[in-house]
């Protein structure tokens, strides 16, 4: 490759990467929310309702306790790990920060994401 082709090749490869990393860096600096606010915003988007079919740990996601529910997988925060059994029901609606936990068709407890110890 001659000098002109080398410069074009480097420009085509480097400029998009620099733009991508610059955008990611800018967004991380410009976002004024705390870690807890970011976590709560992401959990607010979660929706999962149904009967717990199985309980397992997801190794690819830091060994997170996971509830396999009829239509979704629900990732359990560490503080709530010992609360669920197969056959229980859960209800987490999109836009809310509470999880309703049912056992034998009775409301057992309401778990609140805002009370979790997240930094």
PDB file of C-alpha atoms in Angstrom:
ATOM      1  CA  UNK A   1       0.000   0.000   0.000  1.00  0.00           C
ATOM      2  CA  UNK A   2       1.244   3.443  -0.775  1.00  0.00           C
ATOM      3  CA  UNK A   3       1.119   6.381   1.599  1.00  0.00           C
ATOM      4  CA  UNK A   4      -2.206   7.761   0.296  1.00  0.00           C
ATOM      5  CA  UNK A   5      -3.965   4.383   0.662  1.00  0.00           C
ATOM      6  CA  UNK A   6      -2.578   3.980   4.170  1.00  0.00           C
ATOM      7  CA  UNK A   7      -3.893   7.401   5.242  1.00  0.00           C
ATOM      8  CA  UNK A   8      -7.339   6.649   3.784  1.00  0.00           C
ATOM      9  CA  UNK A   9      -7.424   3.234   5.451  1.00  0.00           C
ATOM     10  CA  UNK A  10      -6.462   4.635   8.855  1.00  0.00           C
ATOM     11  CA  UNK A  11      -9.020   7.450   8.490  1.00  0.00           C
ATOM     12  CA  UNK A  12     -11.807   5.027   7.618  1.00  0.00           C
ATOM     13  CA  UNK A  13     -10.966   2.806  10.610  1.00  0.00           C
ATOM     14  CA  UNK A  14      -9.929   5.372  13.233  1.00  0.00           C
ATOM     15  CA  UNK A  15     -12.448   8.196  12.779  1.00  0.00           C
ATOM     16  CA  UNK A  16     -15.576   6.057  13.490  1.00  0.00           C
ATOM     17  CA  UNK A  17     -13.896   4.499  16.528  1.00  0.00           C
ATOM     18  CA  UNK A  18     -12.847   7.901  17.860  1.00  0.00           C
ATOM     19  CA  UNK A  19     -16.372   9.236  17.349  1.00  0.00           C
ATOM     20  CA  UNK A  20     -17.886   6.213  19.122  1.00  0.00           C
ATOM     21  CA  UNK A  21     -15.573   6.413  22.122  1.00  0.00           C
ATOM     22  CA  UNK A  22     -15.953  10.200  22.269  1.00  0.00           C
ATOM     23  CA  UNK A  23     -19.749   9.859  22.338  1.00  0.00           C
ATOM     24  CA  UNK A  24     -19.609   7.223  25.106  1.00  0.00           C
ATOM     25  CA  UNK A  25     -17.166   9.339  27.139  1.00  0.00           C
ATOM     26  CA  UNK A  26     -19.291  12.482  26.691  1.00  0.00           C
ATOM     27  CA  UNK A  27     -22.472  10.662  27.767  1.00  0.00           C
ATOM     28  CA  UNK A  28     -20.822   9.284  30.894  1.00  0.00           C
ATOM     29  CA  UNK A  29     -19.624  12.753  31.918  1.00  0.00           C
ATOM     30  CA  UNK A  30     -22.811  14.602  30.930  1.00  0.00           C
ATOM     31  CA  UNK A  31     -25.148  12.222  32.816  1.00  0.00           C
ATOM     32  CA  UNK A  32     -25.666  13.834  36.222  1.00  0.00           C
ATOM     33  CA  UNK A  33     -27.723  10.973  37.690  1.00  0.00           C
ATOM     34  CA  UNK A  34     -26.340   8.896  40.554  1.00  0.00           C
ATOM     35  CA  UNK A  35     -25.745   5.162  40.225  1.00  0.00           C
ATOM     36  CA  UNK A  36     -28.921   4.483  42.188  1.00  0.00           C
ATOM     37  CA  UNK A  37     -30.990   6.732  39.899  1.00  0.00           C
ATOM     38  CA  UNK A  38     -29.636   4.965  36.813  1.00  0.00           C
ATOM     39  CA  UNK A  39     -30.446   1.562  38.375  1.00  0.00           C
ATOM     40  CA  UNK A  40     -33.971   2.630  39.350  1.00  0.00           C
ATOM     41  CA  UNK A  41     -34.626   4.043  35.873  1.00  0.00           C
ATOM     42  CA  UNK A  42     -33.619   0.728  34.298  1.00  0.00           C
ATOM     43  CA  UNK A  43     -35.771  -1.267  36.746  1.00  0.00           C
ATOM     44  CA  UNK A  44     -38.718   1.028  36.078  1.00  0.00           C
ATOM     45  CA  UNK A  45     -38.699  -0.302  32.488  1.00  0.00           C
ATOM     46  CA  UNK A  46     -38.903  -3.958  33.576  1.00  0.00           C
ATOM     47  CA  UNK A  47     -42.200  -5.816  33.331  1.00  0.00           C
ATOM     48  CA  UNK A  48     -42.724  -9.414  34.425  1.00  0.00           C
ATOM     49  CA  UNK A  49     -45.855 -11.207  35.664  1.00  0.00           C
ATOM     50  CA  UNK A  50     -46.675 -14.849  36.216  1.00  0.00           C
ATOM     51  CA  UNK A  51     -45.958 -18.049  38.113  1.00  0.00           C
ATOM     52  CA  UNK A  52     -42.354 -19.003  38.867  1.00  0.00           C
ATOM     53  CA  UNK A  53     -41.527 -22.139  36.843  1.00  0.00           C
ATOM     54  CA  UNK A  54     -37.896 -22.497  37.902  1.00  0.00           C
ATOM     55  CA  UNK A  55     -35.161 -20.752  39.846  1.00  0.00           C
ATOM     56  CA  UNK A  56     -31.532 -20.792  38.721  1.00  0.00           C
ATOM     57  CA  UNK A  57     -28.334 -18.760  38.674  1.00  0.00           C
ATOM     58  CA  UNK A  58     -27.271 -17.061  35.469  1.00  0.00           C
ATOM     59  CA  UNK A  59     -23.505 -17.495  35.303  1.00  0.00           C
ATOM     60  CA  UNK A  60     -23.056 -15.119  32.364  1.00  0.00           C
ATOM     61  CA  UNK A  61     -24.509 -12.294  34.461  1.00  0.00           C
ATOM     62  CA  UNK A  62     -22.382 -12.495  37.607  1.00  0.00           C
ATOM     63  CA  UNK A  63     -24.264 -15.547  38.933  1.00  0.00           C
ATOM     64  CA  UNK A  64     -27.489 -13.561  39.300  1.00  0.00           C
ATOM     65  CA  UNK A  65     -30.464 -15.432  40.758  1.00  0.00           C
ATOM     66  CA  UNK A  66     -33.044 -15.684  37.988  1.00  0.00           C
ATOM     67  CA  UNK A  67     -36.723 -16.593  38.155  1.00  0.00           C
ATOM     68  CA  UNK A  68     -38.112 -18.247  35.037  1.00  0.00           C
ATOM     69  CA  UNK A  69     -41.661 -16.945  34.800  1.00  0.00           C
ATOM     70  CA  UNK A  70     -44.230 -17.865  32.136  1.00  0.00           C
ATOM     71  CA  UNK A  71     -43.311 -15.120  29.661  1.00  0.00           C
ATOM     72  CA  UNK A  72     -40.042 -13.681  30.967  1.00  0.00           C
ATOM     73  CA  UNK A  73     -36.944 -14.084  33.094  1.00  0.00           C
ATOM     74  CA  UNK A  74     -36.788 -11.961  36.232  1.00  0.00           C
ATOM     75  CA  UNK A  75     -33.391 -11.072  37.687  1.00  0.00           C
ATOM     76  CA  UNK A  76     -33.555 -10.947  41.476  1.00  0.00           C
ATOM     77  CA  UNK A  77     -31.569  -8.331  43.440  1.00  0.00           C
ATOM     78  CA  UNK A  78     -29.244  -9.986  45.991  1.00  0.00           C
ATOM     79  CA  UNK A  79     -31.263  -8.653  48.944  1.00  0.00           C
ATOM     80  CA  UNK A  80     -34.337 -10.615  47.788  1.00  0.00           C
ATOM     81  CA  UNK A  81     -32.711 -13.943  46.884  1.00  0.00           C
ATOM     82  CA  UNK A  82     -34.127 -16.056  49.738  1.00  0.00           C
ATOM     83  CA  UNK A  83     -37.755 -14.940  49.302  1.00  0.00           C
ATOM     84  CA  UNK A  84     -39.000 -16.957  46.307  1.00  0.00           C
ATOM     85  CA  UNK A  85     -40.100 -20.564  45.750  1.00  0.00           C
ATOM     86  CA  UNK A  86     -41.218 -22.442  42.659  1.00  0.00           C
ATOM     87  CA  UNK A  87     -44.985 -21.998  42.312  1.00  0.00           C
ATOM     88  CA  UNK A  88     -45.010 -18.469  43.759  1.00  0.00           C
ATOM     89  CA  UNK A  89     -46.301 -15.645  41.566  1.00  0.00           C
ATOM     90  CA  UNK A  90     -44.748 -12.264  40.929  1.00  0.00           C
ATOM     91  CA  UNK A  91     -46.112  -9.074  39.406  1.00  0.00           C
ATOM     92  CA  UNK A  92     -43.825  -6.239  38.317  1.00  0.00           C
ATOM     93  CA  UNK A  93     -45.457  -3.648  36.076  1.00  0.00           C
ATOM     94  CA  UNK A  94     -43.602  -1.343  33.733  1.00  0.00           C
ATOM     95  CA  UNK A  95     -43.254   2.140  35.214  1.00  0.00           C
ATOM     96  CA  UNK A  96     -43.451   0.927  38.821  1.00  0.00           C
ATOM     97  CA  UNK A  97     -40.709   0.306  41.363  1.00  0.00           C
ATOM     98  CA  UNK A  98     -42.514  -2.366  43.394  1.00  0.00           C
ATOM     99  CA  UNK A  99     -42.681  -6.121  42.979  1.00  0.00           C
ATOM    100  CA  UNK A 100     -45.728  -7.917  44.336  1.00  0.00           C
ATOM    101  CA  UNK A 101     -44.931 -11.429  45.589  1.00  0.00           C
ATOM    102  CA  UNK A 102     -47.790 -13.931  45.931  1.00  0.00           C
ATOM    103  CA  UNK A 103     -47.878 -17.397  47.483  1.00  0.00           C
ATOM    104  CA  UNK A 104     -50.927 -19.649  47.324  1.00  0.00           C
ATOM    105  CA  UNK A 105     -52.937 -16.851  45.657  1.00  0.00           C
ATOM    106  CA  UNK A 106     -52.362 -14.484  48.598  1.00  0.00           C
ATOM    107  CA  UNK A 107     -50.212 -11.372  48.591  1.00  0.00           C
ATOM    108  CA  UNK A 108     -47.165 -12.344  50.643  1.00  0.00           C
ATOM    109  CA  UNK A 109     -45.198  -9.096  50.411  1.00  0.00           C
ATOM    110  CA  UNK A 110     -44.553  -5.993  48.366  1.00  0.00           C
ATOM    111  CA  UNK A 111     -40.869  -5.498  47.620  1.00  0.00           C
ATOM    112  CA  UNK A 112     -39.735  -1.930  46.905  1.00  0.00           C
ATOM    113  CA  UNK A 113     -36.719  -1.200  44.694  1.00  0.00           C
ATOM    114  CA  UNK A 114     -36.238   2.191  46.337  1.00  0.00           C
ATOM    115  CA  UNK A 115     -35.465   0.462  49.643  1.00  0.00           C
ATOM    116  CA  UNK A 116     -32.598  -1.547  48.144  1.00  0.00           C
ATOM    117  CA  UNK A 117     -29.107  -0.598  49.266  1.00  0.00           C
ATOM    118  CA  UNK A 118     -27.757   0.590  45.876  1.00  0.00           C
ATOM    119  CA  UNK A 119     -25.151   3.290  45.459  1.00  0.00           C
TER     120      UNK A 119
END
